[in-house]
Short mmCIF file of C-alpha atoms and ligand atoms in Angstrom, two decimals:
data_model
loop_
_atom_site.label_atom_id
_atom_site.label_comp_id
_atom_site.label_asym_id
_atom_site.label_seq_id
_atom_site.Cartn_x
_atom_site.Cartn_y
_atom_site.Cartn_z
CA MET N 246 -23.74 -13.47 -35.84
CA LYS N 247 -21.07 -15.97 -34.82
CA GLU N 248 -21.98 -18.61 -32.25
CA PHE N 249 -19.78 -20.22 -29.63
CA GLY N 250 -20.47 -22.99 -27.14
CA LEU N 251 -18.46 -24.25 -24.21
CA PHE N 252 -15.37 -26.31 -24.97
CA ILE N 253 -15.43 -29.34 -22.67
CA ASN N 254 -13.73 -32.71 -23.07
CA GLY N 255 -12.55 -31.93 -26.60
CA GLN N 256 -15.85 -30.81 -28.02
CA TRP N 257 -18.19 -27.86 -28.36
CA GLU N 258 -21.28 -28.07 -26.17
CA ALA N 259 -24.26 -25.94 -25.27
CA ALA N 260 -24.56 -24.89 -21.63
CA LYS N 261 -26.63 -27.39 -19.65
CA GLY N 262 -29.24 -24.75 -18.90
CA GLY N 263 -29.25 -23.67 -22.55
CA LYS N 264 -28.35 -20.11 -21.61
CA THR N 265 -26.53 -17.82 -24.04
CA THR N 266 -25.43 -14.20 -24.06
CA GLN N 267 -24.34 -11.73 -26.71
CA SER N 268 -20.83 -10.40 -26.83
CA ILE N 269 -20.71 -6.70 -27.58
CA ASN N 270 -18.25 -4.99 -29.88
CA PRO N 271 -17.10 -2.05 -27.71
CA ALA N 272 -16.40 0.09 -30.80
CA THR N 273 -20.00 -0.06 -32.03
CA GLU N 274 -21.93 -1.17 -28.94
CA GLU N 275 -23.49 -3.81 -31.24
CA PRO N 276 -23.52 -7.55 -30.52
CA TRP N 277 -21.27 -9.57 -32.81
CA ALA N 278 -21.35 -13.08 -31.30
CA THR N 279 -23.57 -15.35 -29.24
CA VAL N 280 -21.82 -17.30 -26.51
CA ALA N 281 -23.00 -20.10 -24.22
CA VAL N 282 -23.16 -19.16 -20.53
CA ALA N 283 -22.02 -21.91 -18.19
CA ASP N 284 -23.53 -22.41 -14.75
CA ARG N 285 -22.10 -24.22 -11.73
CA GLU N 286 -23.13 -27.59 -13.12
CA ASP N 287 -21.18 -26.95 -16.34
CA ALA N 288 -18.20 -25.88 -14.24
CA ARG N 289 -18.33 -29.14 -12.28
CA LYS N 290 -18.57 -31.04 -15.55
CA ALA N 291 -15.46 -29.29 -16.90
CA VAL N 292 -13.54 -30.05 -13.70
CA ALA N 293 -14.68 -33.69 -13.89
CA ALA N 294 -13.43 -33.92 -17.49
CA ALA N 295 -10.09 -32.43 -16.47
CA LYS N 296 -9.80 -34.74 -13.46
CA LYS N 297 -10.62 -37.80 -15.52
CA ALA N 298 -8.00 -36.86 -18.11
CA HIS N 299 -5.44 -36.27 -15.35
CA ASP N 300 -6.19 -39.55 -13.60
CA ALA N 301 -6.01 -41.45 -16.90
CA GLY N 302 -2.51 -40.04 -17.40
CA VAL N 303 -3.17 -39.26 -21.08
CA TRP N 304 -1.15 -36.06 -20.91
CA ARG N 305 1.15 -36.29 -17.88
CA GLY N 306 2.22 -39.72 -19.19
CA THR N 307 3.26 -38.24 -22.54
CA PRO N 308 7.06 -37.87 -22.78
CA LYS N 309 8.14 -34.28 -22.42
CA GLU N 310 9.61 -34.14 -25.94
CA GLU N 311 6.15 -34.97 -27.28
CA ARG N 312 4.46 -32.50 -24.98
CA ALA N 313 6.85 -29.79 -26.20
CA GLU N 314 6.06 -30.76 -29.79
CA VAL N 315 2.32 -30.38 -29.16
CA LEU N 316 2.95 -26.92 -27.63
CA ARG N 317 4.80 -25.96 -30.82
CA LYS N 318 1.88 -27.27 -32.89
CA ILE N 319 -0.48 -25.08 -30.86
CA ALA N 320 1.73 -22.08 -31.71
CA ALA N 321 1.54 -23.08 -35.39
CA GLY N 322 -2.24 -23.49 -35.10
CA ILE N 323 -2.49 -19.96 -33.73
CA GLY N 324 -0.39 -18.73 -36.65
CA GLU N 325 -2.67 -20.49 -39.15
CA ARG N 326 -5.74 -18.79 -37.70
CA ALA N 327 -4.02 -15.47 -37.06
CA GLU N 328 -6.46 -13.31 -39.01
CA GLU N 329 -9.53 -14.90 -37.47
CA LEU N 330 -8.07 -14.60 -33.95
CA ALA N 331 -6.94 -11.00 -34.45
CA ALA N 332 -10.40 -10.01 -35.69
CA ALA N 333 -12.20 -11.86 -32.88
CA GLU N 334 -9.95 -10.21 -30.28
CA ALA N 335 -10.67 -6.77 -31.73
CA LEU N 336 -14.43 -7.32 -31.97
CA ASP N 337 -14.70 -8.87 -28.51
CA SER N 338 -12.43 -6.62 -26.47
CA GLY N 339 -12.04 -3.33 -28.33
CA ALA N 340 -8.38 -3.97 -29.08
CA THR N 341 -7.30 -2.29 -32.30
CA ILE N 342 -6.75 -4.71 -35.16
CA ARG N 343 -3.28 -3.17 -35.27
CA LYS N 344 -2.53 -4.34 -31.71
CA SER N 345 -4.24 -7.72 -32.01
CA THR N 346 -2.40 -8.46 -35.27
CA LEU N 347 1.02 -7.10 -34.28
CA ALA N 348 1.06 -8.00 -30.58
CA ASP N 349 -1.66 -10.32 -29.31
CA VAL N 350 -1.53 -13.09 -31.91
CA PRO N 351 2.27 -13.37 -32.18
CA SER N 352 2.75 -13.04 -28.40
CA THR N 353 0.18 -15.75 -27.75
CA ALA N 354 1.89 -18.14 -30.18
CA ASP N 355 5.26 -17.22 -28.69
CA THR N 356 4.06 -18.09 -25.19
CA PHE N 357 3.57 -21.70 -26.30
CA LEU N 358 6.98 -21.75 -28.02
CA LYS N 359 8.75 -20.34 -24.95
CA PHE N 360 7.08 -22.83 -22.62
CA ALA N 361 8.11 -25.65 -24.97
CA ASP N 362 11.68 -24.35 -24.54
CA ALA N 363 11.28 -23.97 -20.77
CA LEU N 364 10.01 -27.54 -20.55
CA MET N 365 12.92 -28.91 -22.55
CA ALA N 366 15.40 -27.02 -20.37
CA ASP N 367 13.74 -28.22 -17.17
CA GLU N 368 15.16 -31.32 -15.46
CA GLU N 369 12.38 -33.79 -14.82
CA GLU N 370 14.53 -35.70 -12.33
CA THR N 371 17.75 -34.65 -10.68
CA VAL N 372 19.76 -37.18 -8.69
CA PHE N 373 21.98 -36.37 -5.69
CA GLU N 374 24.23 -38.88 -3.92
CA GLU N 375 24.33 -38.12 -0.20
CA ALA N 376 26.41 -39.49 2.67
CA ALA N 377 24.51 -37.79 5.49
CA PRO N 378 22.80 -38.75 7.69
CA VAL N 379 23.17 -42.18 6.00
CA PRO N 380 24.26 -43.06 2.48
CA SER N 381 21.37 -42.55 0.08
CA ARG N 382 20.46 -41.60 -3.44
CA ASN N 383 18.08 -38.64 -3.66
CA ILE N 384 15.85 -38.07 -6.63
CA ILE N 385 14.22 -34.68 -6.99
CA ARG N 386 11.33 -35.10 -9.33
CA LYS N 387 8.93 -32.58 -10.89
CA GLU N 388 5.35 -33.71 -11.28
CA PRO N 389 2.19 -32.00 -12.45
CA ILE N 390 -0.24 -30.70 -9.83
CA GLY N 391 -3.42 -32.04 -11.44
CA VAL N 392 -6.40 -29.93 -12.43
CA CYS N 393 -5.42 -26.27 -12.78
CA VAL N 394 -7.93 -23.46 -13.14
CA GLY N 395 -7.12 -20.27 -15.03
CA ILE N 396 -9.39 -17.25 -14.50
CA VAL N 397 -8.66 -14.69 -17.15
CA PRO N 398 -9.41 -10.95 -17.50
CA TRP N 399 -10.78 -9.02 -20.46
CA ASN N 400 -7.85 -6.76 -21.27
CA PHE N 401 -5.70 -9.36 -23.08
CA PRO N 402 -8.15 -12.25 -23.33
CA MET N 403 -6.16 -14.47 -25.68
CA LEU N 404 -2.70 -13.75 -24.33
CA MET N 405 -3.80 -14.16 -20.71
CA ALA N 406 -5.45 -17.48 -21.60
CA SER N 407 -2.13 -18.60 -23.13
CA TRP N 408 -0.27 -17.58 -19.96
CA LYS N 409 -2.46 -20.05 -18.07
CA ILE N 410 -2.78 -22.85 -20.66
CA ALA N 411 0.83 -23.06 -21.88
CA PRO N 412 2.62 -23.58 -18.53
CA ALA N 413 -0.12 -25.90 -17.29
CA LEU N 414 0.28 -28.08 -20.39
CA ALA N 415 4.07 -27.90 -20.34
CA ALA N 416 4.10 -29.21 -16.78
CA GLY N 417 1.68 -32.05 -17.65
CA ASN N 418 -1.45 -30.71 -15.97
CA THR N 419 -5.02 -30.50 -17.19
CA VAL N 420 -6.85 -27.15 -17.18
CA VAL N 421 -10.17 -25.41 -17.00
CA ILE N 422 -10.08 -21.84 -18.30
CA LYS N 423 -12.70 -19.23 -17.46
CA PRO N 424 -12.43 -16.13 -19.64
CA ALA N 425 -13.96 -12.81 -18.61
CA SER N 426 -17.66 -12.59 -19.47
CA ASN N 427 -17.01 -9.56 -21.70
CA THR N 428 -14.41 -11.27 -23.84
CA PRO N 429 -14.86 -15.05 -24.04
CA VAL N 430 -14.33 -15.79 -27.73
CA THR N 431 -10.59 -16.08 -28.31
CA ALA N 432 -10.07 -18.21 -25.18
CA LEU N 433 -12.80 -20.55 -26.42
CA LEU N 434 -11.09 -20.75 -29.81
CA MET N 435 -7.83 -21.61 -28.06
CA GLY N 436 -9.53 -24.69 -26.62
CA GLU N 437 -10.29 -25.86 -30.13
CA ILE N 438 -6.80 -25.01 -31.39
CA CYS N 439 -5.21 -27.02 -28.56
CA SER N 440 -7.42 -29.97 -29.36
CA GLN N 441 -6.59 -29.82 -33.07
CA ALA N 442 -2.88 -29.66 -32.23
CA GLY N 443 -3.10 -33.02 -30.46
CA VAL N 444 -3.93 -32.18 -26.84
CA PRO N 445 -6.03 -35.15 -25.63
CA ASP N 446 -9.71 -34.66 -24.79
CA GLY N 447 -10.40 -33.28 -21.34
CA VAL N 448 -6.93 -31.78 -20.94
CA VAL N 449 -7.95 -28.25 -21.96
CA ASN N 450 -11.50 -27.12 -21.18
CA VAL N 451 -12.78 -23.57 -21.65
CA ILE N 452 -16.07 -22.36 -20.21
CA SER N 453 -17.50 -18.87 -20.22
CA GLY N 454 -19.85 -17.67 -17.51
CA PRO N 455 -20.13 -15.30 -14.56
CA GLY N 456 -17.18 -15.01 -12.21
CA GLY N 457 -19.55 -14.70 -9.27
CA SER N 458 -20.90 -18.23 -9.85
CA ILE N 459 -18.67 -20.42 -12.03
CA GLY N 460 -15.51 -18.53 -11.05
CA GLU N 461 -16.32 -19.22 -7.40
CA GLU N 462 -17.17 -22.85 -8.18
CA LEU N 463 -13.84 -23.39 -9.95
CA ALA N 464 -11.76 -21.57 -7.32
CA SER N 465 -13.24 -23.66 -4.50
CA HIS N 466 -13.75 -27.05 -6.17
CA PRO N 467 -12.03 -29.79 -4.13
CA ASP N 468 -10.66 -31.52 -7.25
CA VAL N 469 -8.81 -28.41 -8.37
CA GLY N 470 -5.16 -28.26 -7.28
CA LYS N 471 -4.22 -24.80 -8.45
CA VAL N 472 -5.86 -21.53 -9.35
CA ALA N 473 -4.11 -18.95 -11.52
CA PHE N 474 -5.91 -15.63 -11.63
CA THR N 475 -5.37 -12.35 -13.42
CA GLY N 476 -7.66 -9.43 -12.63
CA SER N 477 -8.52 -6.99 -9.91
CA THR N 478 -6.87 -7.05 -6.50
CA GLU N 479 -10.30 -7.24 -4.91
CA VAL N 480 -11.24 -10.47 -6.69
CA GLY N 481 -7.69 -11.75 -6.14
CA ARG N 482 -8.26 -11.56 -2.38
CA ARG N 483 -11.50 -13.48 -2.83
CA ILE N 484 -9.73 -16.17 -4.90
CA MET N 485 -7.20 -16.66 -2.10
CA GLN N 486 -10.05 -17.13 0.38
CA LEU N 487 -11.88 -19.59 -1.84
CA ALA N 488 -8.72 -21.56 -2.56
CA SER N 489 -7.85 -21.77 1.13
CA GLY N 490 -10.76 -24.12 1.80
CA THR N 491 -8.85 -27.00 0.24
CA VAL N 492 -5.39 -25.37 0.39
CA LYS N 493 -4.87 -24.95 -3.33
CA LYS N 494 -1.80 -23.44 -4.83
CA VAL N 495 -2.52 -19.92 -6.03
CA THR N 496 -0.84 -17.51 -8.36
CA LEU N 497 -2.30 -14.05 -8.65
CA GLU N 498 -1.52 -11.27 -11.07
CA LEU N 499 -3.41 -8.21 -9.93
CA GLY N 500 -3.60 -4.47 -10.22
CA GLY N 501 -0.87 -1.91 -10.51
CA LYS N 502 -0.03 1.77 -10.31
CA SER N 503 3.36 1.58 -11.90
CA PRO N 504 5.89 4.42 -11.74
CA ASN N 505 7.51 5.64 -14.93
CA ILE N 506 10.50 7.61 -13.67
CA ILE N 507 12.00 10.22 -15.96
CA LEU N 508 15.47 10.99 -14.60
CA ASP N 509 16.75 14.48 -15.32
CA ASP N 510 19.36 13.22 -17.79
CA ALA N 511 16.79 11.39 -19.96
CA ASP N 512 16.16 12.25 -23.60
CA LEU N 513 12.98 14.15 -22.81
CA ASP N 514 11.46 13.90 -26.29
CA THR N 515 11.66 10.13 -26.30
CA ALA N 516 10.66 9.87 -22.64
CA ALA N 517 7.55 12.02 -23.24
CA LEU N 518 6.38 9.65 -25.99
CA ALA N 519 7.25 6.73 -23.70
CA ALA N 520 5.12 8.25 -20.95
CA LEU N 521 2.21 8.27 -23.42
CA PHE N 522 2.95 4.77 -24.76
CA GLY N 523 3.19 3.52 -21.19
CA THR N 524 -0.33 4.73 -20.37
CA PHE N 525 -2.39 5.01 -23.53
CA PHE N 526 -1.43 1.79 -25.30
CA HIS N 527 -4.56 -0.37 -25.32
CA GLN N 528 -6.47 2.55 -23.82
CA GLY N 529 -4.51 2.17 -20.58
CA GLN N 530 -6.16 -1.16 -19.83
CA ILE N 531 -2.89 -2.86 -18.98
CA CYS N 532 -2.02 -3.96 -15.46
CA GLU N 533 1.57 -2.73 -15.69
CA SER N 534 0.75 0.61 -17.37
CA GLY N 535 3.03 3.42 -16.22
CA THR N 536 0.20 5.50 -14.81
CA ARG N 537 2.39 7.55 -12.49
CA VAL N 538 4.91 9.53 -14.50
CA LEU N 539 7.52 11.03 -12.18
CA VAL N 540 9.31 14.10 -13.52
CA GLN N 541 12.01 16.26 -11.92
CA LYS N 542 10.37 19.52 -10.91
CA ASP N 543 12.62 21.86 -12.97
CA GLN N 544 11.71 19.92 -16.12
CA TYR N 545 8.09 19.37 -15.18
CA ASP N 546 6.31 22.03 -17.26
CA THR N 547 8.38 21.35 -20.37
CA PHE N 548 7.76 17.64 -20.01
CA VAL N 549 3.99 17.98 -19.65
CA GLU N 550 3.97 20.17 -22.78
CA LYS N 551 5.91 17.52 -24.68
CA MET N 552 3.39 14.89 -23.56
CA ILE N 553 0.46 17.02 -24.71
CA ALA N 554 2.15 17.64 -28.07
CA GLY N 555 2.96 13.94 -28.49
CA SER N 556 -0.61 12.88 -27.89
CA SER N 557 -1.63 14.41 -31.24
CA LYS N 558 0.08 11.41 -32.89
CA ILE N 559 -2.50 9.05 -31.34
CA GLN N 560 -5.41 8.23 -33.65
CA LEU N 561 -8.71 7.12 -32.19
CA GLY N 562 -11.16 5.37 -34.48
CA ASP N 563 -12.67 2.19 -35.85
CA THR N 564 -10.86 -0.74 -34.27
CA MET N 565 -10.94 -2.72 -37.54
CA ASP N 566 -8.98 0.01 -39.36
CA MET N 567 -5.24 -0.68 -39.40
CA MET N 568 -4.57 3.09 -39.08
CA THR N 569 -6.38 3.34 -35.75
CA SER N 570 -3.94 3.33 -32.85
CA MET N 571 -6.39 3.70 -29.98
CA GLY N 572 -9.77 2.02 -29.56
CA PRO N 573 -12.59 2.12 -27.02
CA LEU N 574 -12.67 0.88 -23.45
CA VAL N 575 -13.92 -2.66 -23.06
CA SER N 576 -17.37 -1.89 -21.66
CA LYS N 577 -19.79 0.73 -20.46
CA THR N 578 -18.83 -0.23 -16.90
CA GLN N 579 -15.18 0.50 -17.59
CA TYR N 580 -16.11 3.77 -19.32
CA ASP N 581 -18.09 4.82 -16.24
CA THR N 582 -15.19 3.88 -13.95
CA VAL N 583 -12.81 6.05 -15.94
CA GLU N 584 -15.22 8.96 -16.11
CA ASN N 585 -15.75 8.73 -12.37
CA TYR N 586 -12.01 8.78 -11.64
CA VAL N 587 -11.53 11.84 -13.85
CA GLY N 588 -14.11 13.56 -11.65
CA VAL N 589 -12.26 12.38 -8.55
CA GLY N 590 -8.99 13.80 -9.91
CA LYS N 591 -10.56 17.20 -10.57
CA ASP N 592 -12.18 17.24 -7.10
CA GLU N 593 -8.82 16.42 -5.51
CA GLY N 594 -7.34 19.51 -7.17
CA ALA N 595 -5.31 17.90 -9.95
CA GLU N 596 -5.27 19.79 -13.22
CA CYS N 597 -6.72 18.00 -16.24
CA VAL N 598 -4.49 19.37 -19.03
CA LEU N 599 -5.65 17.01 -21.78
CA GLY N 600 -8.80 15.00 -22.50
CA GLY N 601 -11.09 14.23 -19.62
CA SER N 602 -14.09 13.41 -21.78
CA ARG N 603 -15.48 11.39 -24.64
CA PRO N 604 -13.66 12.35 -27.85
CA GLU N 605 -15.52 14.93 -29.88
CA GLY N 606 -17.60 13.57 -32.72
CA MET N 607 -17.53 9.96 -31.49
CA GLU N 608 -21.00 9.26 -30.16
CA LYS N 609 -20.97 5.46 -30.49
CA GLY N 610 -18.61 3.12 -28.71
CA TYR N 611 -16.96 3.31 -25.29
CA TYR N 612 -14.29 5.75 -26.45
CA TYR N 613 -12.47 7.97 -23.97
CA SER N 614 -9.90 10.64 -24.84
CA PRO N 615 -6.29 10.31 -23.73
CA THR N 616 -6.30 12.17 -20.42
CA ILE N 617 -3.38 13.84 -18.64
CA PHE N 618 -3.49 15.10 -15.07
CA ALA N 619 -0.76 17.54 -14.02
CA GLY N 620 -0.06 18.83 -10.52
CA VAL N 621 -0.75 15.42 -9.05
CA ASP N 622 0.30 14.61 -5.50
CA ASN N 623 1.11 10.95 -4.92
CA LYS N 624 -1.33 10.89 -1.99
CA MET N 625 -4.28 11.60 -4.30
CA ARG N 626 -6.64 8.76 -5.15
CA ILE N 627 -5.84 9.10 -8.87
CA ALA N 628 -2.20 8.34 -7.97
CA GLN N 629 -2.97 5.46 -5.59
CA GLU N 630 -5.90 3.61 -7.17
CA GLU N 631 -5.91 1.65 -10.39
CA ILE N 632 -8.10 3.38 -12.99
CA PHE N 633 -7.53 1.03 -15.92
CA GLY N 634 -8.16 3.58 -18.61
CA PRO N 635 -6.30 6.25 -20.58
CA VAL N 636 -5.57 8.47 -17.60
CA VAL N 637 -2.04 9.40 -16.55
CA SER N 638 -0.92 11.27 -13.44
CA VAL N 639 2.23 13.36 -13.83
CA ILE N 640 3.92 13.83 -10.46
CA PRO N 641 6.85 16.19 -9.75
CA TYR N 642 9.83 15.08 -7.65
CA ASP N 643 12.83 16.89 -6.12
CA ASP N 644 15.72 14.49 -6.56
CA GLU N 645 16.46 10.83 -7.27
CA ALA N 646 15.85 9.71 -3.69
CA ASP N 647 12.52 11.54 -3.67
CA ALA N 648 11.56 9.82 -6.97
CA VAL N 649 12.34 6.40 -5.52
CA GLY N 650 10.35 7.20 -2.38
CA ILE N 651 7.31 8.26 -4.41
CA ALA N 652 7.65 5.25 -6.74
CA ASN N 653 7.56 2.86 -3.79
CA ASP N 654 4.80 4.68 -1.93
CA SER N 655 2.08 2.42 -3.34
CA MET N 656 0.23 -0.69 -2.26
CA TYR N 657 1.05 -2.06 -5.71
CA GLY N 658 4.33 -3.33 -7.14
CA LEU N 659 3.86 -4.67 -10.64
CA GLY N 660 5.87 -2.71 -13.20
CA GLY N 661 7.66 0.52 -13.86
CA ALA N 662 10.43 2.13 -15.83
CA VAL N 663 13.45 4.39 -15.54
CA TRP N 664 14.48 6.74 -18.35
CA SER N 665 18.05 8.01 -18.40
CA GLN N 666 21.00 8.36 -20.75
CA ASN N 667 23.20 6.88 -18.02
CA GLU N 668 22.58 3.15 -17.83
CA GLU N 669 24.48 2.66 -14.56
CA ARG N 670 22.48 5.40 -12.88
CA ALA N 671 19.22 3.95 -14.22
CA LEU N 672 20.21 0.50 -12.95
CA GLY N 673 20.90 1.97 -9.53
CA VAL N 674 17.35 3.32 -9.44
CA ALA N 675 15.82 0.15 -10.97
CA ARG N 676 17.31 -1.94 -8.14
CA GLN N 677 15.52 0.20 -5.57
CA ILE N 678 12.05 -0.05 -7.15
CA GLU N 679 9.76 -2.53 -5.38
CA THR N 680 8.11 -4.05 -8.44
CA GLY N 681 8.29 -7.33 -10.34
CA THR N 682 9.35 -5.73 -13.63
CA VAL N 683 11.41 -2.60 -14.26
CA TRP N 684 12.24 -1.44 -17.76
CA ILE N 685 15.13 0.86 -18.50
CA ASN N 686 14.50 3.06 -21.54
CA ASP N 687 11.59 0.89 -22.69
CA TYR N 688 8.00 0.19 -21.70
CA HIS N 689 5.46 -2.67 -21.94
CA LEU N 690 7.98 -5.13 -23.37
CA LEU N 691 7.33 -8.52 -21.84
CA ASN N 692 9.18 -11.65 -22.86
CA ALA N 693 7.72 -15.09 -22.24
CA ARG N 694 11.23 -16.30 -21.28
CA PHE N 695 11.35 -14.04 -18.24
CA PRO N 696 9.21 -13.90 -15.09
CA PHE N 697 6.30 -11.53 -14.71
CA GLY N 698 4.41 -10.81 -11.51
CA GLY N 699 3.95 -8.45 -8.64
CA TYR N 700 5.41 -7.37 -5.34
CA LYS N 701 3.05 -6.31 -2.54
CA GLN N 702 -0.65 -6.31 -3.45
CA SER N 703 0.07 -6.74 -7.16
CA GLY N 704 0.23 -10.47 -6.81
CA VAL N 705 1.58 -13.77 -5.65
CA GLY N 706 4.01 -15.91 -7.64
CA ARG N 707 5.36 -15.42 -11.13
CA GLU N 708 4.16 -16.26 -14.60
CA LEU N 709 6.31 -17.02 -17.66
CA GLY N 710 9.70 -18.61 -18.13
CA ALA N 711 11.16 -21.32 -15.94
CA TRP N 712 9.74 -19.47 -12.92
CA GLY N 713 6.24 -19.69 -14.38
CA LEU N 714 6.66 -23.36 -15.22
CA HIS N 715 7.66 -24.17 -11.64
CA GLU N 716 4.39 -22.66 -10.37
CA TYR N 717 2.61 -25.52 -12.16
CA GLN N 718 4.76 -28.31 -10.72
CA GLU N 719 4.83 -30.29 -7.52
CA VAL N 720 8.31 -31.20 -6.35
CA LYS N 721 8.89 -34.66 -4.96
CA HIS N 722 11.93 -35.88 -3.10
CA ILE N 723 12.47 -39.65 -3.37
CA HIS N 724 15.06 -40.85 -0.86
CA VAL N 725 16.53 -44.21 -1.91
CA GLY N 726 18.14 -45.82 1.12
CA GLU N 727 20.61 -48.67 1.28
CA ASN N 728 19.19 -52.17 1.20
CA VAL N 729 20.95 -53.33 4.41
CA PRO N 730 19.87 -55.25 7.55
CA ALA N 731 18.42 -53.51 10.60
CA ASP N 732 21.69 -53.48 12.56
CA GLN N 733 23.20 -51.25 9.90
CA LYS N 734 20.33 -48.75 10.05
CA ILE N 735 22.16 -46.80 12.74
CA TYR N 736 19.35 -44.32 13.33
CA PHE N 737 17.12 -47.21 14.54
CA GLY N 738 19.20 -46.87 17.71
CA MET N 739 17.23 -43.78 18.64
CA LEU N 740 14.22 -46.01 19.39
CA PHE N 741 15.41 -49.56 19.83
CA ASN N 742 17.68 -50.90 22.59
P1 NAP E 882 -12.36 -8.80 -12.20
O1 NAP E 882 -13.74 -8.79 -11.62
O2 NAP E 882 -11.21 -8.99 -11.33
O3 NAP E 882 -12.39 -9.92 -13.36
C1 NAP E 882 -11.34 -10.77 -13.71
C2 NAP E 882 -11.83 -12.19 -13.89
O4 NAP E 882 -12.29 -12.70 -12.64
C3 NAP E 882 -13.02 -12.34 -14.84
O5 NAP E 882 -12.91 -13.56 -15.54
C4 NAP E 882 -14.20 -12.36 -13.88
O6 NAP E 882 -15.35 -12.97 -14.40
C5 NAP E 882 -13.62 -13.18 -12.75
N1 NAP E 882 -14.30 -13.02 -11.47
C6 NAP E 882 -15.01 -11.95 -11.01
N2 NAP E 882 -15.47 -12.19 -9.76
C7 NAP E 882 -15.06 -13.43 -9.42
C8 NAP E 882 -15.22 -14.24 -8.25
N3 NAP E 882 -15.91 -13.80 -7.19
N4 NAP E 882 -14.66 -15.46 -8.23
C9 NAP E 882 -13.95 -15.90 -9.29
N5 NAP E 882 -13.77 -15.19 -10.43
C10 NAP E 882 -14.31 -13.96 -10.49
O7 NAP E 882 -12.13 -7.49 -13.02
P2 NAP E 882 -13.26 -6.49 -13.60
O8 NAP E 882 -14.36 -6.27 -12.62
O9 NAP E 882 -13.64 -6.97 -14.94
O10 NAP E 882 -12.41 -5.18 -13.69
C11 NAP E 882 -12.29 -4.36 -12.55
C12 NAP E 882 -10.90 -3.82 -12.39
O11 NAP E 882 -9.97 -4.89 -12.30
C13 NAP E 882 -10.39 -2.99 -13.54
O12 NAP E 882 -10.87 -1.70 -13.50
C14 NAP E 882 -8.92 -3.09 -13.33
O13 NAP E 882 -8.53 -2.16 -12.36
C15 NAP E 882 -8.72 -4.48 -12.78
N6 NAP E 882 -8.26 -5.42 -13.81
C16 NAP E 882 -6.96 -5.81 -13.77
C17 NAP E 882 -6.48 -6.66 -14.75
C18 NAP E 882 -5.06 -7.11 -14.77
O14 NAP E 882 -4.55 -7.44 -15.81
N7 NAP E 882 -4.39 -7.19 -13.63
C19 NAP E 882 -7.32 -7.11 -15.77
C20 NAP E 882 -8.66 -6.72 -15.75
C21 NAP E 882 -9.11 -5.87 -14.76
P3 NAP E 882 -16.53 -12.06 -15.03
O15 NAP E 882 -15.97 -11.39 -16.20
O16 NAP E 882 -17.57 -13.06 -15.37
O17 NAP E 882 -16.95 -11.12 -13.94
MG1 MG E 883 -17.43 -8.12 -25.93
#
């Protein structure tokens, strides 16, 4: 069994209380690693380490060229340990080794590379000469915020940790990362990789422990300047409350119920596979999954049949087998949530035309079959609430305007897609969708150069790219006035006679 401590101030440590827990492999339900469990005292210690490093200026005082170089070394460090990281991600979270090798590891490394680029393209200081109201030179300066906290979910543990660490480092901050209790290992390893790449001690700290205690401690700690959170909308609301006590900056990336709109001129064969890829990739445990597939009513039955046929190409199995394309859900809790929602869908009168149960012959592991609901009305709970499993609702629409109306009739606004052979038409629809990302003729493709985040209750702020970098910066205006005697400071006349 592998063992992992907490990563604080550049070194591995046991939790102060000595507590540990076992991380479960969701494919086998067997423990595969022992991990230290931090308590509030450990959380305060991690914040203190981050604050000390910030105050000492060991990182924010490093020239940006050097900071960018360290980010690139982190990317290289991830590449060097690719196999170890891919395996740990699969064992910890139930990702297939195929996904962790082909997507998670390279995307995580790429996040550091793209933030190195974003940093180099960002102007640290911009100078404006102004004549009004008096002649002055105006310096607009970007500075780090200080201690940033990143609270990370279990669906993409390593990638989501990189989305918090990379921009924080690029902008010159120090960080404390709290991974999800189910999936702590790869985030912890990232702490070590950052350190080995030359990040000074105390700048990146990673501690695993319960959200209800250490998550709350971190999100309310007075020395923390910013909290970045990815997870459920419910906990997101709580984070906002906790952060409000000391008016911290907050970015939130929350739930979704994203529309995948199949226009009537789409290539239906491709779109049907896309509808499956949009919902069943990583067992549907993706915040921007296209869980509401909108299909024109004349094409509806044909389309549902194509989806059912296409699902036979999905292979469930051992996550460590490169041929497996779909693994288990992350936990028993998540399995129960999915099972419960399938019951809700049936009770609401939707028709379960595929799946709806544990796959036959798979007794061990939190596996759930790809599940398709037809005859779904957008008002149903299965169309409004995030399920976070392999369950897709196929919803009929009358015409384009109706499709847009249904797409936007959601408290969420994270992702979505439009499928059409007419790009202009698809663009016209994409512009009307109230979500932070819209794909045309693609799904799930994120790029660390471009912003990601949600409208409405899917979030606050944006991650990735220049937009993501700015969320980790304070902006200072330095006004440099003329060095002239009082009688030339004309505005003094408003007070002095
Ligand atoms: P969650 O509770 O929102 O967990 C996300 C992170 O927040 C974890 O690190 C968790 O720690 C932490 N946390 C929990 N309560 C906290 C609190 N009071 N203060 C500070 N941090 C706290 O998500 P979940 O319960 O694991 O999953 C529930 C649902 O959330 C899913 O079914 C799905 O709908 C949604 N979800 C969305 C995303 C996304 O990418 N947007 C990702 C995951 C889940 P612990 O692990 O220690 O509890
Ligand atoms: Mg686990």
